Tab-separated table of C-alpha atoms in Angstrom:
chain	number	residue	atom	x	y	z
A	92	UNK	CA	-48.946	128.749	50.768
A	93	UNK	CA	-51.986	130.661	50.734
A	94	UNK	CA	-55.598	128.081	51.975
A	95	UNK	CA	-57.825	131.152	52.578
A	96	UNK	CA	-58.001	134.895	51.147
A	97	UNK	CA	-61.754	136.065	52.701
A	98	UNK	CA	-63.664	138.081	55.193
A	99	UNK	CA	-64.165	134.747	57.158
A	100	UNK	CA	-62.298	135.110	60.498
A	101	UNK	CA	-61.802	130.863	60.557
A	102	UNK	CA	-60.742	128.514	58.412
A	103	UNK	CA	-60.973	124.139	58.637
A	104	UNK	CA	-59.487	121.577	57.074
A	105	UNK	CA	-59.688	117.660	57.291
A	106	UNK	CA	-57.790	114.404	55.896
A	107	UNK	CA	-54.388	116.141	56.789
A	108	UNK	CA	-51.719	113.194	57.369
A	109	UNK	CA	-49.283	112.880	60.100
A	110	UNK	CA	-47.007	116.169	60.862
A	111	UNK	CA	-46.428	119.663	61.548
A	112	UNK	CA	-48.541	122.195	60.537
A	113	UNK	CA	-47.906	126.079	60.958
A	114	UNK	CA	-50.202	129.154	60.358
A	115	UNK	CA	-50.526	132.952	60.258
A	116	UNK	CA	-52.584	135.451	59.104
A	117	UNK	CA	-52.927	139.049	58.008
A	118	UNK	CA	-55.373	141.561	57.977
A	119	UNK	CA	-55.977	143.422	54.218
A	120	UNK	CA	-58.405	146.318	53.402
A	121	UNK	CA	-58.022	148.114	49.642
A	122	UNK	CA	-55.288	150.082	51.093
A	123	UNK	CA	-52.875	146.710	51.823
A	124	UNK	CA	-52.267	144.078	54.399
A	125	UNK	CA	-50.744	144.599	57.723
A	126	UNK	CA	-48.194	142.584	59.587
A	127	UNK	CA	-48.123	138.913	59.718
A	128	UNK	CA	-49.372	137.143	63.003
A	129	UNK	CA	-47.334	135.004	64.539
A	130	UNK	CA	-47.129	131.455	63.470
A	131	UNK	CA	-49.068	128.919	65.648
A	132	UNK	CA	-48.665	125.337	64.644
A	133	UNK	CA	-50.668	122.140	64.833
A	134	UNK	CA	-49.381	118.576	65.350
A	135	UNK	CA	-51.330	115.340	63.299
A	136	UNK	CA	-50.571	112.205	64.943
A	137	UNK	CA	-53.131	109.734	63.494
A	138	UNK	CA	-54.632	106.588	65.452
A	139	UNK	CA	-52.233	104.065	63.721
A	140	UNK	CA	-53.764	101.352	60.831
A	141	UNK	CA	-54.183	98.373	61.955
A	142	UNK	CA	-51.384	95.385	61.258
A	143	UNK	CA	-52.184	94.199	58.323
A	144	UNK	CA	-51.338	90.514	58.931
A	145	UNK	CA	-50.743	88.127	61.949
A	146	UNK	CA	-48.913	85.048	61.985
A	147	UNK	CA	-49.701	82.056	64.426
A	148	UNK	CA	-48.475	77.935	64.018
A	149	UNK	CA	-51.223	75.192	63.354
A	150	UNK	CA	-50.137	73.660	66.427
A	151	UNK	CA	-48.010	73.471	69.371
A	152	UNK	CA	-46.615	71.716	72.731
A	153	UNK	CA	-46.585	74.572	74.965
A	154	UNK	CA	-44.280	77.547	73.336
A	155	UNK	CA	-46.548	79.531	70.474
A	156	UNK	CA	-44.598	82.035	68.229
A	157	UNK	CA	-46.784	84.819	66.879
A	158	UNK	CA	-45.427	87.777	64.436
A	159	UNK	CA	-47.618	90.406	62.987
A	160	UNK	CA	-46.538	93.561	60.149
A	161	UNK	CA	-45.933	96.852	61.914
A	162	UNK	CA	-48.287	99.518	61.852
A	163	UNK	CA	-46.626	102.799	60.930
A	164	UNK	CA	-46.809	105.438	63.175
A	165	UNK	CA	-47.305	102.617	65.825
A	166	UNK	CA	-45.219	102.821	69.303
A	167	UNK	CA	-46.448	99.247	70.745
A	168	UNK	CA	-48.871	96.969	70.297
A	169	UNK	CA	-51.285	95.142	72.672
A	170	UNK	CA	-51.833	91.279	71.651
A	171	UNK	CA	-55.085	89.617	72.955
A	172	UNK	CA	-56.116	85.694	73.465
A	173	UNK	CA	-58.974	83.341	73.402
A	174	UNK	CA	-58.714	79.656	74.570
A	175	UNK	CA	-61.432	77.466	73.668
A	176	UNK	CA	-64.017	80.113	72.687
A	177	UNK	CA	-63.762	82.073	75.927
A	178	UNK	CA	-63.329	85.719	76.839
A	179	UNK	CA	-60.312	87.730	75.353
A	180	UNK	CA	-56.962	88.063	77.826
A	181	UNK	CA	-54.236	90.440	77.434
A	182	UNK	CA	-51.068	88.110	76.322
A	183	UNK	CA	-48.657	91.178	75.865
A	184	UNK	CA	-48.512	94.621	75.796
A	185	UNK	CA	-44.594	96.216	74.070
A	186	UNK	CA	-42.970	97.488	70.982
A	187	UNK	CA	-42.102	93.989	69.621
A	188	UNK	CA	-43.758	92.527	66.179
A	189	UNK	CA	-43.119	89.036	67.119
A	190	UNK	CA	-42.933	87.548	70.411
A	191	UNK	CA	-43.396	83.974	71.777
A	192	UNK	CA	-46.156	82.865	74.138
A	193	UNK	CA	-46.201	79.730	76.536
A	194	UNK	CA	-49.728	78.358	76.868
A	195	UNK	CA	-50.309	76.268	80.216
A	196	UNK	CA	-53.298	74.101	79.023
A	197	UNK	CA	-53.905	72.079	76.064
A	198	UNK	CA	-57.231	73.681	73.636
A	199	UNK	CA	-57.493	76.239	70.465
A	200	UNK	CA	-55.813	79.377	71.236
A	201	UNK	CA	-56.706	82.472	68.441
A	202	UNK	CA	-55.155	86.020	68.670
A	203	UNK	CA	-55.556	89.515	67.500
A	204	UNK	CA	-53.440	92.309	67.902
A	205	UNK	CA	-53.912	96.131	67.749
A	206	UNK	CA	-51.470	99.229	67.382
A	207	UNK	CA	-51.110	102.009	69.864
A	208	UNK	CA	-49.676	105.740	69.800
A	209	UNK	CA	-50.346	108.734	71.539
A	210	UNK	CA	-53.214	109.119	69.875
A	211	UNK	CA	-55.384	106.207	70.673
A	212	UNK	CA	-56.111	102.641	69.510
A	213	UNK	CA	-56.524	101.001	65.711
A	214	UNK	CA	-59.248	98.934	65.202
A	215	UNK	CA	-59.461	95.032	65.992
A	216	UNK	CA	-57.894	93.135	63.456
A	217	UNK	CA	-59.362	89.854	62.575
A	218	UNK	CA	-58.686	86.877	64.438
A	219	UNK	CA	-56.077	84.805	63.826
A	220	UNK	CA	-55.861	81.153	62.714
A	221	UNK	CA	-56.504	78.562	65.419
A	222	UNK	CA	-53.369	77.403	67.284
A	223	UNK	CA	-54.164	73.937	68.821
A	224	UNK	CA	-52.185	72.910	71.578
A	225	UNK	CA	-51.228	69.969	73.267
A	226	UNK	CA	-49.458	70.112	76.768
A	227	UNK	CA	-47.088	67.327	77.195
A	228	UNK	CA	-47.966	65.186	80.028
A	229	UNK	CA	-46.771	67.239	83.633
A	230	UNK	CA	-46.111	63.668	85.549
A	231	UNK	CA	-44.220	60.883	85.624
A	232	UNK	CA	-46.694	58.003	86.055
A	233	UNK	CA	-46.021	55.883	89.728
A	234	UNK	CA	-44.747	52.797	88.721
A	235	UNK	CA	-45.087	49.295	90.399
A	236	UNK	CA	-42.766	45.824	90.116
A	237	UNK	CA	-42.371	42.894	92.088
A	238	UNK	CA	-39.150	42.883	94.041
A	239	UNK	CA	-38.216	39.482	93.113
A	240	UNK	CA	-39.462	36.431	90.907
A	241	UNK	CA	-39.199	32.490	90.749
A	242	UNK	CA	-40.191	32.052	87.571
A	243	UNK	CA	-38.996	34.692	85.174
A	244	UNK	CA	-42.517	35.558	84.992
A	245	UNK	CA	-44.204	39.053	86.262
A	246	UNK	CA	-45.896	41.850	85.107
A	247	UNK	CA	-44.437	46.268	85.512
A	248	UNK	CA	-47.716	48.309	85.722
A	249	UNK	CA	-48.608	51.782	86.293
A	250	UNK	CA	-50.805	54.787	86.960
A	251	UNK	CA	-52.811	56.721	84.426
A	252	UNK	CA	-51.747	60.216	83.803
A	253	UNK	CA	-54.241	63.006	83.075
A	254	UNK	CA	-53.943	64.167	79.072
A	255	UNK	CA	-51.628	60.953	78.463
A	256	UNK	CA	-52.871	58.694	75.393
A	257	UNK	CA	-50.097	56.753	75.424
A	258	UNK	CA	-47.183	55.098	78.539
A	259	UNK	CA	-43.306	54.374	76.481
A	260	UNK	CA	-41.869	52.067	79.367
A	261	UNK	CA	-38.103	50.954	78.891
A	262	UNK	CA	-36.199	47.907	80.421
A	263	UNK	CA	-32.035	47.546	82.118
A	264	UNK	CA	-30.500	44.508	82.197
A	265	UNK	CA	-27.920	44.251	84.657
A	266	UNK	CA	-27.625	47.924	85.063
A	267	UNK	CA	-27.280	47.926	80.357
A	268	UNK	CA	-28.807	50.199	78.614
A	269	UNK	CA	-32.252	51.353	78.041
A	270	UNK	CA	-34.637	49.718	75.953
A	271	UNK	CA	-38.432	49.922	74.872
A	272	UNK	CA	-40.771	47.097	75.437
A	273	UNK	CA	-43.571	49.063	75.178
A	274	UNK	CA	-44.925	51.990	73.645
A	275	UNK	CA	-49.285	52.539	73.480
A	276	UNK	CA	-51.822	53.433	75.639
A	277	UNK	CA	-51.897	50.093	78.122
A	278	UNK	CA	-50.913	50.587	81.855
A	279	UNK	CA	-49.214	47.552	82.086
A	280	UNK	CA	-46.852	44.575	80.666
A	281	UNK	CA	-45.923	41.173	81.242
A	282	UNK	CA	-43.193	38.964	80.520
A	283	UNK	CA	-42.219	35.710	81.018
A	284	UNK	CA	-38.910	33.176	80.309
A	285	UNK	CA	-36.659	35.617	82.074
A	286	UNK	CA	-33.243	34.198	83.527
A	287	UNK	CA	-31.428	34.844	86.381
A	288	UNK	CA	-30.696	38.845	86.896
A	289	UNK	CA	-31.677	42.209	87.486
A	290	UNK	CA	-34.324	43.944	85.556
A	291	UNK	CA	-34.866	47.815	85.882
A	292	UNK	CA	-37.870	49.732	84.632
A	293	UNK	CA	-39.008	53.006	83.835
A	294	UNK	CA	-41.951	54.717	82.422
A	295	UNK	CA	-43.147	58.198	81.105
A	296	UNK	CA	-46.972	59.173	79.668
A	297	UNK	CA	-47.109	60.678	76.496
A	298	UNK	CA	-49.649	62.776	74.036
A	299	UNK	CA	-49.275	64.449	70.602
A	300	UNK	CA	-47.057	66.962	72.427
A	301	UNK	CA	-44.607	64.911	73.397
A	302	UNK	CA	-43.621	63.039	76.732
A	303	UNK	CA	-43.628	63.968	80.111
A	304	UNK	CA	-40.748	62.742	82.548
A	305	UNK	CA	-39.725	59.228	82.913
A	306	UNK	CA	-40.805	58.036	86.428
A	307	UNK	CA	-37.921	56.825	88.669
A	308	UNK	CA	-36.629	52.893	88.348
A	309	UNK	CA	-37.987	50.045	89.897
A	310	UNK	CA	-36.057	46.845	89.644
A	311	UNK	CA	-37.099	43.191	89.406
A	312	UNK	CA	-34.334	40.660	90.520
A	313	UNK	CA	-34.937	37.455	88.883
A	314	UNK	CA	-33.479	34.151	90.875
A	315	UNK	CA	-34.952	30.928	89.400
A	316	UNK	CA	-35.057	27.537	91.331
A	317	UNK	CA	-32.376	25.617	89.814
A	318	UNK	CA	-33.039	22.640	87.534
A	319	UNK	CA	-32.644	19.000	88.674
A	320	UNK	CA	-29.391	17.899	88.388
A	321	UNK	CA	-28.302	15.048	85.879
A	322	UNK	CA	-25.438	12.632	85.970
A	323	UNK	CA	-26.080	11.208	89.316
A	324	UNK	CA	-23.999	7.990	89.706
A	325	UNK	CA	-22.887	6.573	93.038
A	326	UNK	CA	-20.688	3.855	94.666
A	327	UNK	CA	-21.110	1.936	97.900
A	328	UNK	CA	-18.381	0.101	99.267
A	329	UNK	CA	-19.251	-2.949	101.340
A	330	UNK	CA	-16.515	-3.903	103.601
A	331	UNK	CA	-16.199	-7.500	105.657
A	332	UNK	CA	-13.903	-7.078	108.589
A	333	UNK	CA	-14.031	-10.926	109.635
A	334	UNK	CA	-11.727	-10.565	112.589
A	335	UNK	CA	-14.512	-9.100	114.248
A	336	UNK	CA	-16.659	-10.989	116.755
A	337	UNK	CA	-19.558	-11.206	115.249
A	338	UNK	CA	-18.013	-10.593	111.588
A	339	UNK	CA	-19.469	-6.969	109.761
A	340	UNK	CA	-19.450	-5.283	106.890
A	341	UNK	CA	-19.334	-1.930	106.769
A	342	UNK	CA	-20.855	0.178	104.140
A	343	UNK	CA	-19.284	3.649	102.882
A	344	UNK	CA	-21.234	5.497	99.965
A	345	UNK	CA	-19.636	8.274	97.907
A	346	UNK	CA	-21.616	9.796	94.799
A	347	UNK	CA	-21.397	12.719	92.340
A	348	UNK	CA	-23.239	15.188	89.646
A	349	UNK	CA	-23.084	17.480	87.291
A	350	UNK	CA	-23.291	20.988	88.443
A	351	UNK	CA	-26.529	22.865	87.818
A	352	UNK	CA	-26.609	27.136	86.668
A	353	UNK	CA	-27.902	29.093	89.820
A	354	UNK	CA	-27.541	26.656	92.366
A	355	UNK	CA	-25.310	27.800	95.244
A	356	UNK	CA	-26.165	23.957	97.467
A	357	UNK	CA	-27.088	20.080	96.796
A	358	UNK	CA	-29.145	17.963	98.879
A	359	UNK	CA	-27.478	14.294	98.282
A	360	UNK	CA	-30.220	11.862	99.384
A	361	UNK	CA	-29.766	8.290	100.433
A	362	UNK	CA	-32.345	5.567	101.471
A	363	UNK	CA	-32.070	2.427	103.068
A	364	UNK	CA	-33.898	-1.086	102.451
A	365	UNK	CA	-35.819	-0.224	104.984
A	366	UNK	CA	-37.326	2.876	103.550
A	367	UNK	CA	-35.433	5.567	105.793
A	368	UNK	CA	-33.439	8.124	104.219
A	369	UNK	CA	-31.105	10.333	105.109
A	370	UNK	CA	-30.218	13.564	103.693
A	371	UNK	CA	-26.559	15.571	103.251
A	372	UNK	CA	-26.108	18.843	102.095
A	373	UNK	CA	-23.170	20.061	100.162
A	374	UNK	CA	-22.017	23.658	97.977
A	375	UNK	CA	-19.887	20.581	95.909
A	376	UNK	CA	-20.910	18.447	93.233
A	377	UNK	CA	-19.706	15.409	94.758
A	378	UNK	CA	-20.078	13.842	97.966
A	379	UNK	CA	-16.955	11.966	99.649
A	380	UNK	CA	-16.773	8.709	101.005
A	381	UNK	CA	-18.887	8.272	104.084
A	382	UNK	CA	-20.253	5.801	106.034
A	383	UNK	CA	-23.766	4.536	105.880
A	384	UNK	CA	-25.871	2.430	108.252
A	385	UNK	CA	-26.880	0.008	105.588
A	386	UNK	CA	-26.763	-1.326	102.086
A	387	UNK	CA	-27.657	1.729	100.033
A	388	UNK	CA	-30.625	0.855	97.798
A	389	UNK	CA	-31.368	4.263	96.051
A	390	UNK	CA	-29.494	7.466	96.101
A	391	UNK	CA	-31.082	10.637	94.796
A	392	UNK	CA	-30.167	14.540	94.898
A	393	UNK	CA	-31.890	17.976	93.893
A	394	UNK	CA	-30.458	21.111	92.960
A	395	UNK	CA	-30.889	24.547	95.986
A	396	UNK	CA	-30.451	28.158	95.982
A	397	UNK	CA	-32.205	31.133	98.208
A	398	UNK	CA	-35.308	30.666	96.449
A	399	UNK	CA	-36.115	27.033	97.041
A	400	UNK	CA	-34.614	23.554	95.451
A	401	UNK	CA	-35.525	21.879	92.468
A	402	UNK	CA	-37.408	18.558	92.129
A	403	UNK	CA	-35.210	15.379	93.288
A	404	UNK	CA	-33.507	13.427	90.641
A	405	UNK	CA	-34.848	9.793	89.556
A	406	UNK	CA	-33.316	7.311	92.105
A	407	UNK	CA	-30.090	5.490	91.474
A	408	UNK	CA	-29.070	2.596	92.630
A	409	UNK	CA	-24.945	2.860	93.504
A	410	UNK	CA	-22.905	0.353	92.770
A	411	UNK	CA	-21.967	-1.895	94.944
A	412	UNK	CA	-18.242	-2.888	95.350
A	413	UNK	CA	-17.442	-5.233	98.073
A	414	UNK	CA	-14.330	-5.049	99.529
């Protein structure tokens, strides 16, 4: 189609859209036109529009989606960060419309993107919504237990973690299952009334973005001193032998109990009226006949294992059976 018929030896034009565009000329005078010229042709590529939309989460724990429409004409785009107000970073440069992100600190991340082609840049596009992140905690907290208690009573604490609010730590039973005792923002707990066994325990900080990993195990072995035994009863056996020059009696003494949970030994105490006692130790509940010094006037017994031995018994006085 025909754009110019003049004397003018130029011609320009403006608002042409992306393409081809090919042109000749001829010369005319009032007796006709000569040949054509040949054609020369000119190539629009325009800067591309910016995307028209970008798409970021409210929040996140580390991983941040972002998507954004294409720009025609575009060949890649260039996405840009801020954390926490400060300068902008290159996050990615590629052909992609979406792509995910990792951020490495918890703050307010905000993005723009732009769209390249041969031609150049598009304009910045307005920021983004706010992304605010939350790192889960990088560290298992160190953990501290008692090797061993008396009592059933101890306390499991811990070290703070940076960015944790709050410490989940979880108790084993005999090498059971795992269970929580305790979930907030306290670096310790105690417990009490625990029977015999082993008690593991592990711990892991944790924030809005989730939890961090658990520490390793630290186990408590619980061994109580036994209770005092009950059912103490006792015989001594006086025996006169009145063949013998001076006559005697000889006294044997047997005695028994009932068996106590966690003991593994007895101490079987006897005294004499003179105030001396003696002491034998058995893994039995009973003690067989033995012979004794003296008339028996009080026997008594406690209860042992590796941690210690319980209080003794309230004294009994056997019963005497004379022979």
């Amino acid at each position: 189609s025909t754009v110019q018929t003049n004397g003018l030896t130029s011609w320009s034009t403006s608002g042409r859209g992306n393409g081809t565009y090919g042109y000749h000329v001829q010369a005319c005078n009032v007796g006709g036109c000569g040949p054509w010229s040949a054609v020369g042709n000119t190539t629009v590529l325009l800067v591309p529009p910016v995307p028209a939309s970008i798409s970021v989460p409210a929040s996140s724990n580390g991983p941040i989606a972002i998507s954004w429409a294409a720009s025609p004409t575009a060949t890649s785009y260039v996405l840009y960060q801020s954390i926490n107000g400060g300068g902008w970073t290159q996050a990615y440069s590629g052909p992609n419309t979406s792509i995910q992100v990792t951020a490495t600190v918890s703050g307010n991340y905000i993005y723009y993107v732009t769209a390249v082609n041969g031609s150049g840049w598009s304009g910045q596009y307005t920021p983004s919504n706010t992304v605010a992140v939350t790192i889960p905690p990088a560290s298992a907290p160190s953990l501290s237990v008692p090797a061993s208690s008396t009592n059933g009573s101890y306390t499991v604490s811990w070290g703070g973690v940076s960015g944790a609010t709050s410490y989940t730590l979880q108790e084993q039973v005999n090498g059971g299952g795992w269970s929580t005792v305790q979930a907030n923002g306290n670096t310790s707990w105690g417990t009490s009334g625990r029977g015999n066994g082993t008690y593991g325990y592990h711990v892991q900080a944790c924030n809005a973005g989730g939890c961090g990993p658990w520490s390793g195990t630290g186990n408590v072995s619980v061994l109580l001193i036994p209770a005092t035994p009950t059912g103490l009863a006792a015989t001594l056996y006086a025996t006169y032998y009145s063949d013998t020059r001076p006559p005697k009696t000889v006294y044997t003494l047997t005695g028994s109990w009932s068996g106590v949970a966690g003991a593994t030994s007895y101490n079987f105490q006897n005294c004499q009226p003179s105030s001396s006692c003696s002491t034998t130790n058995t893994a039995a509940t009973s003690i067989p006949e033995f012979t004794v010094q003296g008339a028996t006037v009080s026997v008594a017994v406690q209860a042992c294992n590796a941690n210690g031995c319980s209080a003794w018994s309230a004294s009994v006085t056997p019963t005497t059976v004379n022979q």
